[in-house]
């Protein structure tokens, strides 16, 4: 009898271990209670949804149909069926990005207040299924089992972003969509699309066609490091038409991803000046789209014509992007040309500005006023603190956390994106064995250790930290494969820092789950970096 009991508990024990191994979700849900048993999606399983969550239910259904080769349809009903079903139900008492998921042997029930919450429930459900569910074609003999559990989940931060610089290198719409899928998979809710640079203007503006005719093409590209690289001697270009932008915005909406478009000013403007030299400090100069990396001295002059131009550009941008934030750059604006410009010096005198930093602040304040008057919010890199922050600005803190801390103390909203922890253009492993990168050294473990709420802030001030974002600058990333290599799996760590409660943060546990998670990325044909698998 004793022996039988021991045998039985061994069996139950190993079953539980088996089941727990299936809960390899990234980002880790707030609360997950494993239960014995499993739900299996079979031929007779119905997907049932309220009409409000129908699109989300369809999104799940389409993926399941793809891997099973079935042609099942979602049924719209307020209440589920008695037999096997996956149900989507409304729960008014939950938060906007919150969901609960209950998997038991007969049913999986996802409850949410909003479609966005239900969508996050689906992302979790997909991660409870075998990793082959992420395949792009039918998988023969796939058993779609879900280990039983109860999940209550909600994000830690309201802003969870991933950025992509398409100025230094251009990436096609198909890749941007894949990037958005990966953003959604990790429960990020924001895609920061860095659309203009010294090295290329990448968005069609109807009123100023030369921005793309001239500004999107550079004569050649520096391959290798600034200072030691070589020019390839080949023209390089690319831009998104407004139709393409609309397509991407609509695509992102379906994945509950908001796009923050960025139009750089007053610096990082050389490509715009190549198209419209009259907006520069030296209108007689022949500007070219920048062919090297680094920061160009060619910046917008704070003339009335420039403000008119930028307001017209931003008007078209705001028509295309419905999100509340409009990013105006503001970073790395060398003041050399303003210092030697008669016009700038006169303007400073007239406006009572004591130095060029105050002139930068004057520039940004005017733009802030315009964006605010259109009912949107201006966001900028932390240099917009220079010479005094404009009243409605949200700050992206990239040169460490100092800018973010100062802004939060002044009562401004902040997104943390410090280079030390969230710059995915830095090396992730020994540079000797890695492809060329800009420099820096940022391991997966260091990303995972990031804490976005600085000790210097009081509890009330910490409320201004809306969240965090990882940045992907592409000077050295010429291909989409290389972008994927630099971004994954480090973005998985960023996602967990942004979403999961700090109390559950555990790097060993994360890397254990990550081993399963990269199988998903593999099925999605993501060229993730494998170095973390051999790291101790
Ligand atoms: C700084 S971060 C920049 C980018 C570069 C990046 C390289 C920021 C606002 N500006 O223009 O690409 O460093 O790491």
Short mmCIF file of C-alpha atoms and ligand atoms in Angstrom, two decimals:
data_model
loop_
_atom_site.label_atom_id
_atom_site.label_comp_id
_atom_site.label_asym_id
_atom_site.label_seq_id
_atom_site.Cartn_x
_atom_site.Cartn_y
_atom_site.Cartn_z
CA UNK A 1 0.00 0.00 0.00
CA UNK A 2 2.79 2.35 1.02
CA UNK A 3 4.64 1.49 -2.16
CA UNK A 4 1.58 2.19 -4.28
CA UNK A 5 1.14 5.55 -2.61
CA UNK A 6 4.80 6.44 -3.21
CA UNK A 7 4.43 5.42 -6.84
CA UNK A 8 1.30 7.48 -7.24
CA UNK A 9 2.79 10.61 -5.73
CA UNK A 10 5.85 10.19 -7.93
CA UNK A 11 3.55 10.04 -10.91
CA UNK A 12 1.56 13.09 -9.81
CA UNK A 13 4.82 14.85 -8.99
CA UNK A 14 6.29 14.25 -12.43
CA UNK A 15 3.03 15.22 -14.08
CA UNK A 16 3.01 18.52 -12.20
CA UNK A 17 6.62 19.17 -13.21
CA UNK A 18 5.71 18.39 -16.80
CA UNK A 19 2.75 20.72 -16.67
CA UNK A 20 4.68 23.55 -15.06
CA UNK A 21 7.25 23.41 -17.82
CA UNK A 22 4.54 24.52 -20.19
CA UNK A 23 3.98 27.87 -18.52
CA UNK A 24 6.88 29.51 -20.28
CA UNK A 25 5.26 32.85 -20.91
CA UNK A 26 7.15 36.07 -21.73
CA UNK A 27 6.45 38.59 -20.34
CA UNK A 28 5.57 36.71 -17.18
CA UNK A 29 1.94 37.28 -16.13
CA UNK A 30 1.22 39.07 -12.88
CA UNK A 31 -0.34 35.99 -11.29
CA UNK A 32 -0.38 32.47 -12.66
CA UNK A 33 -1.73 29.48 -10.74
CA UNK A 34 -0.93 26.16 -12.43
CA UNK A 35 -3.51 23.42 -12.22
CA UNK A 36 -3.42 19.73 -13.08
CA UNK A 37 -4.88 18.60 -16.37
CA UNK A 38 -5.09 20.11 -19.79
CA UNK A 39 -7.46 21.59 -22.32
CA UNK A 40 -7.12 20.26 -25.84
CA UNK A 41 -8.28 22.21 -28.87
CA UNK A 42 -9.99 19.62 -31.03
CA UNK A 43 -12.22 19.34 -34.08
CA UNK A 44 -15.27 20.02 -31.92
CA UNK A 45 -13.87 22.95 -30.01
CA UNK A 46 -15.95 26.05 -30.59
CA UNK A 47 -14.54 29.56 -30.40
CA UNK A 48 -17.24 31.71 -28.90
CA UNK A 49 -17.12 35.45 -28.46
CA UNK A 50 -19.22 38.46 -27.66
CA UNK A 51 -19.49 40.70 -30.72
CA UNK A 52 -17.15 43.22 -29.10
CA UNK A 53 -14.23 40.78 -29.06
CA UNK A 54 -14.99 39.18 -32.40
CA UNK A 55 -11.90 40.52 -34.20
CA UNK A 56 -9.66 39.30 -31.42
CA UNK A 57 -11.35 35.88 -31.46
CA UNK A 58 -10.86 35.80 -35.24
CA UNK A 59 -7.18 36.60 -34.84
CA UNK A 60 -6.79 33.52 -32.62
CA UNK A 61 -8.98 31.42 -34.86
CA UNK A 62 -7.00 32.29 -37.98
CA UNK A 63 -3.72 31.25 -36.38
CA UNK A 64 -5.24 27.97 -35.15
CA UNK A 65 -6.77 27.31 -38.58
CA UNK A 66 -3.42 27.99 -40.21
CA UNK A 67 -1.54 25.36 -38.19
CA UNK A 68 -4.34 22.78 -38.15
CA UNK A 69 -5.52 23.28 -41.72
CA UNK A 70 -9.10 23.64 -40.50
CA UNK A 71 -11.63 26.22 -41.61
CA UNK A 72 -13.42 26.75 -38.35
CA UNK A 73 -15.43 29.93 -37.78
CA UNK A 74 -15.92 31.96 -34.64
CA UNK A 75 -19.46 31.91 -33.30
CA UNK A 76 -20.86 35.05 -31.81
CA UNK A 77 -22.78 34.41 -28.62
CA UNK A 78 -22.91 36.01 -25.23
CA UNK A 79 -22.49 32.66 -23.45
CA UNK A 80 -20.36 29.65 -24.29
CA UNK A 81 -21.32 26.12 -25.20
CA UNK A 82 -21.35 23.30 -22.71
CA UNK A 83 -18.84 21.16 -24.57
CA UNK A 84 -15.28 22.09 -25.53
CA UNK A 85 -14.90 25.81 -26.13
CA UNK A 86 -12.65 28.83 -26.02
CA UNK A 87 -14.76 31.74 -24.83
CA UNK A 88 -14.27 35.48 -24.85
CA UNK A 89 -16.33 37.28 -22.26
CA UNK A 90 -16.69 40.84 -21.09
CA UNK A 91 -15.74 41.82 -17.56
CA UNK A 92 -16.40 45.49 -16.85
CA UNK A 93 -14.48 45.45 -13.60
CA UNK A 94 -11.09 44.88 -15.26
CA UNK A 95 -8.60 47.56 -16.38
CA UNK A 96 -8.02 48.62 -20.00
CA UNK A 97 -5.06 46.32 -20.67
CA UNK A 98 -6.05 43.66 -18.16
CA UNK A 99 -7.38 40.16 -18.77
CA UNK A 100 -8.01 36.94 -16.95
CA UNK A 101 -7.57 33.51 -18.48
CA UNK A 102 -8.92 30.30 -17.04
CA UNK A 103 -7.98 27.04 -18.71
CA UNK A 104 -9.80 23.96 -17.46
CA UNK A 105 -10.36 20.61 -19.11
CA UNK A 106 -13.51 21.67 -21.00
CA UNK A 107 -13.02 25.36 -21.56
CA UNK A 108 -10.66 28.23 -21.85
CA UNK A 109 -12.27 31.49 -20.79
CA UNK A 110 -10.63 34.83 -21.54
CA UNK A 111 -12.29 37.77 -19.82
CA UNK A 112 -11.49 41.43 -20.44
CA UNK A 113 -13.05 44.86 -20.35
CA UNK A 114 -11.58 45.94 -23.68
CA UNK A 115 -10.63 44.24 -26.92
CA UNK A 116 -7.03 45.17 -26.14
CA UNK A 117 -7.18 43.22 -22.86
CA UNK A 118 -8.73 40.26 -24.70
CA UNK A 119 -5.92 40.49 -27.30
CA UNK A 120 -3.30 40.19 -24.56
CA UNK A 121 -5.23 37.19 -23.29
CA UNK A 122 -4.87 35.64 -26.74
CA UNK A 123 -1.15 36.35 -26.78
CA UNK A 124 -0.86 34.47 -23.51
CA UNK A 125 -3.03 31.62 -24.73
CA UNK A 126 -0.83 31.24 -27.82
CA UNK A 127 2.16 30.96 -25.50
CA UNK A 128 0.41 28.26 -23.45
CA UNK A 129 -0.01 26.21 -26.63
CA UNK A 130 2.89 24.26 -28.16
CA UNK A 131 5.44 26.56 -29.77
CA UNK A 132 4.56 25.19 -33.23
CA UNK A 133 1.35 27.20 -33.01
CA UNK A 134 3.50 30.09 -34.24
CA UNK A 135 4.33 28.26 -37.46
CA UNK A 136 3.47 29.86 -40.77
CA UNK A 137 1.94 26.70 -42.28
CA UNK A 138 0.04 23.56 -41.33
CA UNK A 139 1.81 21.35 -38.78
CA UNK A 140 0.87 17.67 -39.20
CA UNK A 141 -0.27 15.87 -36.06
CA UNK A 142 0.01 18.91 -33.79
CA UNK A 143 -1.75 18.36 -30.47
CA UNK A 144 -3.04 21.75 -29.37
CA UNK A 145 -2.96 21.33 -25.63
CA UNK A 146 -3.12 24.03 -23.01
CA UNK A 147 -2.01 23.22 -19.45
CA UNK A 148 -4.76 24.11 -17.02
CA UNK A 149 -4.24 27.29 -15.05
CA UNK A 150 -5.75 30.50 -13.80
CA UNK A 151 -4.11 33.77 -14.84
CA UNK A 152 -4.79 37.31 -13.71
CA UNK A 153 -2.69 39.72 -15.66
CA UNK A 154 -2.09 43.45 -16.06
CA UNK A 155 0.93 45.52 -17.09
CA UNK A 156 3.22 47.34 -14.70
CA UNK A 157 3.67 50.33 -17.06
CA UNK A 158 1.23 52.01 -19.41
CA UNK A 159 3.92 52.88 -22.00
CA UNK A 160 5.86 49.91 -23.35
CA UNK A 161 7.75 50.80 -26.48
CA UNK A 162 10.10 49.51 -29.12
CA UNK A 163 11.74 51.90 -31.57
CA UNK A 164 13.16 51.50 -35.07
CA UNK A 165 15.39 53.94 -36.94
CA UNK A 166 14.53 53.71 -40.64
CA UNK A 167 16.57 56.81 -41.47
CA UNK A 168 20.04 55.29 -41.42
CA UNK A 169 18.77 52.19 -43.16
CA UNK A 170 15.40 51.75 -44.76
CA UNK A 171 13.25 48.68 -44.08
CA UNK A 172 10.28 47.71 -46.24
CA UNK A 173 6.64 47.74 -45.15
CA UNK A 174 6.62 43.92 -44.94
CA UNK A 175 9.34 44.07 -42.30
CA UNK A 176 7.68 46.92 -40.42
CA UNK A 177 4.57 44.73 -40.16
CA UNK A 178 6.59 41.77 -38.90
CA UNK A 179 8.20 44.10 -36.34
CA UNK A 180 4.72 45.20 -35.22
CA UNK A 181 3.68 41.55 -34.84
CA UNK A 182 6.69 40.97 -32.63
CA UNK A 183 5.91 44.09 -30.64
CA UNK A 184 2.38 42.77 -30.02
CA UNK A 185 3.60 39.27 -29.18
CA UNK A 186 5.59 40.76 -26.31
CA UNK A 187 2.72 42.93 -25.11
CA UNK A 188 4.48 46.16 -26.00
CA UNK A 189 1.88 48.75 -26.93
CA UNK A 190 3.96 51.35 -28.77
CA UNK A 191 6.07 51.43 -31.91
CA UNK A 192 8.28 54.50 -32.14
CA UNK A 193 8.92 54.99 -35.86
CA UNK A 194 12.00 57.18 -36.33
CA UNK A 195 11.20 58.49 -39.80
CA UNK A 196 13.67 61.27 -40.55
CA UNK A 197 17.41 61.57 -40.22
CA UNK A 198 20.45 63.38 -41.60
CA UNK A 199 20.98 60.30 -43.76
CA UNK A 200 17.47 60.04 -45.17
CA UNK A 201 13.92 61.42 -45.04
CA UNK A 202 11.61 58.43 -45.23
CA UNK A 203 7.99 59.64 -45.22
CA UNK A 204 6.15 61.16 -48.17
CA UNK A 205 4.88 64.68 -47.48
CA UNK A 206 2.53 65.82 -50.25
CA UNK A 207 3.20 69.51 -49.79
CA UNK A 208 6.97 69.06 -50.00
CA UNK A 209 7.70 66.39 -52.62
CA UNK A 210 11.43 67.11 -52.65
CA UNK A 211 11.70 65.72 -49.12
CA UNK A 212 11.48 62.25 -50.61
CA UNK A 213 12.60 62.98 -54.21
CA UNK A 214 15.85 64.47 -52.94
CA UNK A 215 15.95 63.82 -49.20
CA UNK A 216 15.39 60.06 -49.25
CA UNK A 217 18.45 59.27 -51.37
CA UNK A 218 22.09 59.52 -50.35
CA UNK A 219 24.93 59.26 -52.83
CA UNK A 220 26.66 56.48 -50.97
CA UNK A 221 26.88 54.82 -47.59
CA UNK A 222 29.69 54.43 -45.11
CA UNK A 223 30.23 50.76 -44.46
CA UNK A 224 32.07 50.21 -41.21
CA UNK A 225 32.93 52.55 -38.40
CA UNK A 226 32.96 56.30 -38.64
CA UNK A 227 36.64 57.13 -39.05
CA UNK A 228 37.74 53.74 -40.34
CA UNK A 229 34.95 52.59 -42.65
CA UNK A 230 34.79 52.80 -46.44
CA UNK A 231 32.19 54.30 -48.74
CA UNK A 232 30.40 51.81 -50.95
CA UNK A 233 29.97 54.25 -53.84
CA UNK A 234 26.32 53.21 -54.38
CA UNK A 235 23.24 55.39 -54.10
CA UNK A 236 20.95 54.30 -51.27
CA UNK A 237 17.35 55.26 -50.69
CA UNK A 238 13.80 54.38 -49.82
CA UNK A 239 10.71 55.95 -48.33
CA UNK A 240 7.14 55.15 -47.34
CA UNK A 241 4.31 56.62 -49.39
CA UNK A 242 1.35 57.99 -47.45
CA UNK A 243 -0.69 55.03 -48.68
CA UNK A 244 1.90 52.68 -47.18
CA UNK A 245 1.93 54.63 -43.94
CA UNK A 246 -1.87 54.31 -43.74
CA UNK A 247 -1.56 50.58 -44.34
CA UNK A 248 0.98 50.25 -41.51
CA UNK A 249 -1.11 52.38 -39.14
CA UNK A 250 -4.19 50.24 -39.85
CA UNK A 251 -2.16 47.08 -39.37
CA UNK A 252 -0.79 48.31 -36.03
CA UNK A 253 -4.29 49.23 -34.87
CA UNK A 254 -5.41 45.64 -35.32
CA UNK A 255 -2.52 44.57 -33.12
CA UNK A 256 -3.33 47.24 -30.51
CA UNK A 257 -0.04 48.97 -31.19
CA UNK A 258 0.08 52.76 -31.24
CA UNK A 259 2.66 54.31 -33.53
CA UNK A 260 4.62 57.33 -32.36
CA UNK A 261 5.99 59.00 -35.49
CA UNK A 262 9.19 61.01 -35.14
CA UNK A 263 10.11 64.01 -37.26
CA UNK A 264 13.51 65.28 -36.16
CA UNK A 265 14.14 68.96 -35.42
CA UNK A 266 16.01 71.25 -35.11
CA UNK A 267 18.98 68.88 -35.56
CA UNK A 268 19.32 65.65 -37.57
CA UNK A 269 17.86 67.68 -40.44
CA UNK A 270 20.50 67.47 -43.16
CA UNK A 271 18.38 65.36 -45.53
CA UNK A 272 15.52 67.88 -45.22
CA UNK A 273 17.96 70.71 -45.95
CA UNK A 274 19.28 68.90 -49.02
CA UNK A 275 15.70 69.15 -50.30
CA UNK A 276 14.89 72.66 -49.03
CA UNK A 277 18.17 74.56 -48.39
CA UNK A 278 16.30 77.78 -47.67
CA UNK A 279 15.36 76.32 -44.26
CA UNK A 280 18.99 76.12 -43.16
CA UNK A 281 21.22 78.72 -41.56
CA UNK A 282 23.11 79.20 -44.78
CA UNK A 283 20.64 79.21 -47.67
CA UNK A 284 23.42 79.56 -50.24
CA UNK A 285 25.05 76.34 -49.13
CA UNK A 286 24.67 73.20 -51.21
CA UNK A 287 23.49 70.60 -48.74
CA UNK A 288 23.67 66.86 -49.49
CA UNK A 289 21.99 63.98 -47.76
CA UNK A 290 24.57 62.92 -45.14
CA UNK A 291 26.66 59.93 -46.19
CA UNK A 292 28.48 59.34 -42.94
CA UNK A 293 27.43 58.55 -39.35
CA UNK A 294 27.54 60.87 -36.39
CA UNK A 295 25.93 64.25 -35.83
CA UNK A 296 25.72 66.79 -38.63
CA UNK A 297 26.15 70.52 -38.02
CA UNK A 298 23.47 71.27 -40.61
CA UNK A 299 20.38 72.13 -38.59
CA UNK A 300 17.14 74.00 -39.21
CA UNK A 301 17.28 77.77 -38.78
CA UNK A 302 14.55 79.13 -36.49
CA UNK A 303 13.03 81.26 -39.28
CA UNK A 304 9.34 81.87 -39.81
CA UNK A 305 9.57 79.89 -43.08
CA UNK A 306 10.97 76.94 -41.16
CA UNK A 307 8.12 77.00 -38.65
CA UNK A 308 5.59 77.20 -41.47
CA UNK A 309 7.28 74.26 -43.18
CA UNK A 310 7.41 72.17 -39.99
CA UNK A 311 3.80 72.93 -39.11
CA UNK A 312 2.73 71.85 -42.58
CA UNK A 313 4.77 68.68 -42.32
CA UNK A 314 3.38 67.93 -38.85
CA UNK A 315 -0.17 68.56 -40.07
CA UNK A 316 0.22 65.82 -42.68
CA UNK A 317 1.87 63.58 -40.09
CA UNK A 318 -0.98 64.13 -37.62
CA UNK A 319 -3.49 63.30 -40.35
CA UNK A 320 -1.75 59.98 -40.88
CA UNK A 321 -1.06 58.99 -37.27
CA UNK A 322 -4.02 59.06 -34.88
CA UNK A 323 -2.02 58.40 -31.68
CA UNK A 324 -1.73 61.10 -29.03
CA UNK A 325 2.07 61.45 -29.16
CA UNK A 326 4.02 63.24 -31.85
CA UNK A 327 7.79 62.95 -31.43
CA UNK A 328 9.81 65.94 -32.57
CA UNK A 329 13.31 64.63 -31.84
CA UNK A 330 15.13 67.56 -30.28
CA UNK A 331 18.34 65.59 -29.67
CA UNK A 332 21.90 66.38 -30.64
CA UNK A 333 21.44 69.80 -32.19
CA UNK A 334 24.90 71.37 -32.60
CA UNK A 335 24.73 75.12 -32.05
CA UNK A 336 27.71 76.10 -34.22
CA UNK A 337 25.65 77.44 -37.12
CA UNK A 338 23.24 79.29 -34.83
CA UNK A 339 26.25 80.91 -33.12
CA UNK A 340 27.63 82.26 -36.37
CA UNK A 341 24.28 83.20 -37.90
CA UNK A 342 23.42 86.87 -37.89
CA UNK A 343 19.74 86.01 -38.12
CA UNK A 344 19.87 83.75 -35.04
CA UNK A 345 21.79 86.28 -32.97
CA UNK A 346 19.30 89.04 -33.84
CA UNK A 347 16.39 86.76 -33.01
CA UNK A 348 17.93 85.91 -29.65
CA UNK A 349 18.29 89.62 -28.84
CA UNK A 350 14.73 90.36 -29.89
CA UNK A 351 13.33 87.48 -27.84
CA UNK A 352 15.61 88.09 -24.84
CA UNK A 353 17.23 84.67 -25.11
CA UNK A 354 20.55 84.50 -23.31
CA UNK A 355 22.16 81.64 -25.22
CA UNK A 356 21.64 79.05 -27.97
CA UNK A 357 20.18 76.57 -25.48
CA UNK A 358 17.40 79.04 -24.85
CA UNK A 359 17.03 79.39 -28.60
CA UNK A 360 16.56 75.63 -28.82
CA UNK A 361 13.93 75.89 -26.08
CA UNK A 362 12.23 78.73 -28.03
CA UNK A 363 12.16 76.47 -31.09
CA UNK A 364 10.68 73.51 -29.22
CA UNK A 365 8.13 75.64 -27.35
CA UNK A 366 6.74 76.96 -30.61
CA UNK A 367 6.35 73.45 -31.95
CA UNK A 368 4.85 72.29 -28.65
CA UNK A 369 2.29 75.06 -28.84
CA UNK A 370 1.33 74.01 -32.36
CA UNK A 371 1.05 70.29 -31.53
CA UNK A 372 -0.88 71.04 -28.35
CA UNK A 373 -3.28 73.30 -30.26
CA UNK A 374 -4.14 70.28 -32.42
CA UNK A 375 -5.04 68.23 -29.37
CA UNK A 376 -1.90 66.11 -29.45
CA UNK A 377 1.04 65.70 -27.08
CA UNK A 378 4.60 66.54 -27.96
CA UNK A 379 7.35 64.19 -26.96
CA UNK A 380 11.09 64.75 -27.37
CA UNK A 381 14.51 63.41 -26.40
CA UNK A 382 15.91 64.75 -23.14
CA UNK A 383 17.81 67.62 -24.81
CA UNK A 384 14.45 69.41 -24.88
CA UNK A 385 15.19 70.20 -21.23
CA UNK A 386 17.91 72.57 -22.46
CA UNK A 387 17.06 76.18 -21.83
CA UNK A 388 13.83 75.23 -20.04
CA UNK A 389 11.25 72.57 -20.78
CA UNK A 390 8.14 73.62 -22.64
CA UNK A 391 4.92 73.27 -20.64
CA UNK A 392 3.27 70.21 -22.19
CA UNK A 393 6.32 68.17 -23.15
CA UNK A 394 6.85 64.51 -22.39
CA UNK A 395 10.53 63.57 -22.12
CA UNK A 396 12.32 60.50 -23.42
CA UNK A 397 15.36 60.10 -21.24
CA UNK A 398 18.19 58.57 -23.26
CA UNK A 399 21.42 60.11 -21.94
CA UNK A 400 21.04 58.10 -18.75
CA UNK A 401 18.18 58.80 -16.39
CA UNK A 402 19.12 62.33 -15.33
CA UNK A 403 16.88 64.03 -17.87
CA UNK A 404 13.98 61.82 -16.90
CA UNK A 405 14.52 62.45 -13.21
CA UNK A 406 14.68 66.22 -13.71
CA UNK A 407 11.55 66.19 -15.88
CA UNK A 408 9.58 64.04 -13.41
CA UNK A 409 10.56 66.41 -10.61
CA UNK A 410 9.07 69.24 -12.67
CA UNK A 411 5.87 67.27 -13.11
CA UNK A 412 6.41 66.16 -16.71
CA UNK A 413 5.65 62.70 -18.03
CA UNK A 414 8.71 60.61 -18.78
CA UNK A 415 9.62 57.57 -20.83
CA UNK A 416 12.83 55.93 -19.72
CA UNK A 417 15.13 54.77 -22.48
CA UNK A 418 18.68 55.06 -21.09
CA UNK A 419 21.55 54.09 -23.36
CA UNK A 420 23.11 52.14 -20.53
CA UNK A 421 20.32 49.52 -20.47
CA UNK A 422 17.99 49.92 -23.42
CA UNK A 423 20.11 50.57 -26.52
CA UNK A 424 19.85 47.48 -28.63
CA UNK A 425 22.42 48.78 -31.14
CA UNK A 426 25.15 48.00 -28.58
CA UNK A 427 27.09 44.72 -28.62
CA UNK A 428 25.30 41.92 -26.78
CA UNK A 429 28.30 39.59 -26.50
CA UNK A 430 32.07 39.67 -26.98
CA UNK A 431 32.71 42.11 -29.88
CA UNK A 432 35.47 39.80 -31.15
CA UNK A 433 32.90 37.18 -32.07
CA UNK A 434 30.03 39.49 -32.99
CA UNK A 435 29.19 41.26 -36.24
CA UNK A 436 30.09 44.96 -36.34
CA UNK A 437 28.01 47.17 -34.05
CA UNK A 438 28.19 50.78 -32.98
CA UNK A 439 29.99 49.94 -29.73
CA UNK A 440 28.85 49.74 -26.14
CA UNK A 441 28.23 46.45 -24.36
CA UNK A 442 24.76 45.49 -23.27
CA UNK A 443 24.11 41.90 -22.29
CA UNK A 444 20.70 40.30 -22.02
CA UNK A 445 21.20 40.08 -18.26
CA UNK A 446 21.92 43.79 -17.99
CA UNK A 447 18.81 44.65 -19.97
CA UNK A 448 16.80 42.39 -17.68
CA UNK A 449 18.23 44.12 -14.59
CA UNK A 450 16.86 47.52 -15.60
CA UNK A 451 14.66 49.28 -13.07
CA UNK A 452 12.78 52.27 -14.52
CA UNK A 453 11.73 53.89 -11.24
CA UNK A 454 14.81 55.78 -9.97
CA UNK A 455 15.42 55.91 -6.23
CA UNK A 456 15.91 59.68 -6.44
CA UNK A 457 12.17 60.15 -7.00
CA UNK A 458 9.43 60.18 -4.40
CA UNK A 459 6.44 57.87 -4.84
CA UNK A 460 4.43 60.77 -6.27
CA UNK A 461 7.17 61.75 -8.69
CA UNK A 462 7.54 58.15 -9.83
CA UNK A 463 4.00 58.34 -11.19
CA UNK A 464 5.37 60.51 -14.00
CA UNK A 465 7.45 57.58 -15.26
CA UNK A 466 4.94 56.24 -17.78
CA UNK A 467 7.17 53.41 -18.85
CA UNK A 468 10.12 52.49 -20.97
CA UNK A 469 11.32 51.89 -24.48
CA UNK A 470 14.24 50.14 -26.16
CA UNK A 471 15.85 51.92 -29.09
CA UNK A 472 17.17 50.40 -32.29
CA UNK A 473 19.49 52.75 -34.17
CA UNK A 474 20.50 51.24 -37.45
CA UNK A 475 23.77 52.85 -38.59
CA UNK A 476 25.33 49.37 -38.63
CA UNK A 477 22.21 47.35 -39.38
CA UNK A 478 21.92 47.12 -43.13
CA UNK A 479 19.54 44.17 -43.30
CA UNK A 480 16.35 43.06 -41.59
CA UNK A 481 18.14 39.89 -40.48
CA UNK A 482 20.68 41.96 -38.65
CA UNK A 483 17.97 44.10 -37.02
CA UNK A 484 16.32 40.92 -35.72
CA UNK A 485 19.65 39.64 -34.48
CA UNK A 486 20.28 42.79 -32.45
CA UNK A 487 16.74 43.13 -31.14
CA UNK A 488 15.99 39.55 -30.07
CA UNK A 489 16.10 38.20 -27.48
CA UNK A 490 17.03 41.44 -25.69
CA UNK A 491 13.61 42.94 -26.48
CA UNK A 492 12.07 39.95 -24.67
CA UNK A 493 13.85 41.13 -21.52
CA UNK A 494 12.66 44.70 -22.09
CA UNK A 495 9.09 43.42 -22.44
CA UNK A 496 9.26 41.67 -19.10
CA UNK A 497 10.71 44.71 -17.33
CA UNK A 498 7.88 46.82 -18.78
CA UNK A 499 5.05 44.39 -18.10
CA UNK A 500 5.74 42.08 -15.17
CA UNK A 501 5.69 42.98 -11.47
CA UNK A 502 9.15 43.71 -10.08
CA UNK A 503 8.50 41.17 -7.31
CA UNK A 504 8.58 38.32 -9.86
CA UNK A 505 11.78 39.43 -11.60
CA UNK A 506 14.23 36.51 -11.72
CA UNK A 507 16.84 36.22 -14.45
CA UNK A 508 17.39 32.45 -14.06
CA UNK A 509 13.69 31.82 -14.40
CA UNK A 510 13.49 34.22 -17.36
CA UNK A 511 16.27 32.46 -19.28
CA UNK A 512 14.60 29.11 -18.59
CA UNK A 513 11.35 30.41 -20.12
CA UNK A 514 13.32 32.08 -22.88
CA UNK A 515 14.57 28.71 -24.13
CA UNK A 516 10.98 27.85 -25.02
CA UNK A 517 10.24 31.36 -26.20
CA UNK A 518 13.02 31.36 -28.80
CA UNK A 519 11.39 28.28 -30.35
CA UNK A 520 8.41 30.56 -30.97
CA UNK A 521 10.71 33.17 -32.49
CA UNK A 522 12.27 30.45 -34.62
CA UNK A 523 8.86 29.40 -35.90
CA UNK A 524 8.15 33.04 -36.70
CA UNK A 525 11.42 33.08 -38.71
CA UNK A 526 13.07 35.61 -36.47
CA UNK A 527 16.85 35.65 -36.71
CA UNK A 528 17.41 36.01 -32.96
CA UNK A 529 20.90 35.97 -31.41
CA UNK A 530 21.72 32.59 -29.92
CA UNK A 531 24.69 33.66 -27.82
CA UNK A 532 22.63 33.74 -24.61
CA UNK A 533 22.12 29.97 -24.88
CA UNK A 534 25.81 29.34 -24.25
CA UNK A 535 26.34 32.16 -21.73
CA UNK A 536 26.72 30.91 -18.18
C1 LIG B 1 22.34 58.86 -30.29
S1 LIG B 1 19.64 58.50 -28.93
C2 LIG B 1 21.31 59.25 -31.12
C3 LIG B 1 21.14 58.58 -32.42
C4 LIG B 1 22.25 57.60 -32.70
C5 LIG B 1 22.52 56.81 -31.45
C6 LIG B 1 23.52 55.73 -31.61
C7 LIG B 1 19.46 59.77 -29.75
C8 LIG B 1 18.32 60.56 -29.38
N1 LIG B 1 20.33 60.11 -30.72
O1 LIG B 1 21.04 59.55 -33.45
O2 LIG B 1 21.86 56.76 -33.74
O3 LIG B 1 23.00 57.70 -30.46
O4 LIG B 1 23.57 54.90 -30.47
#
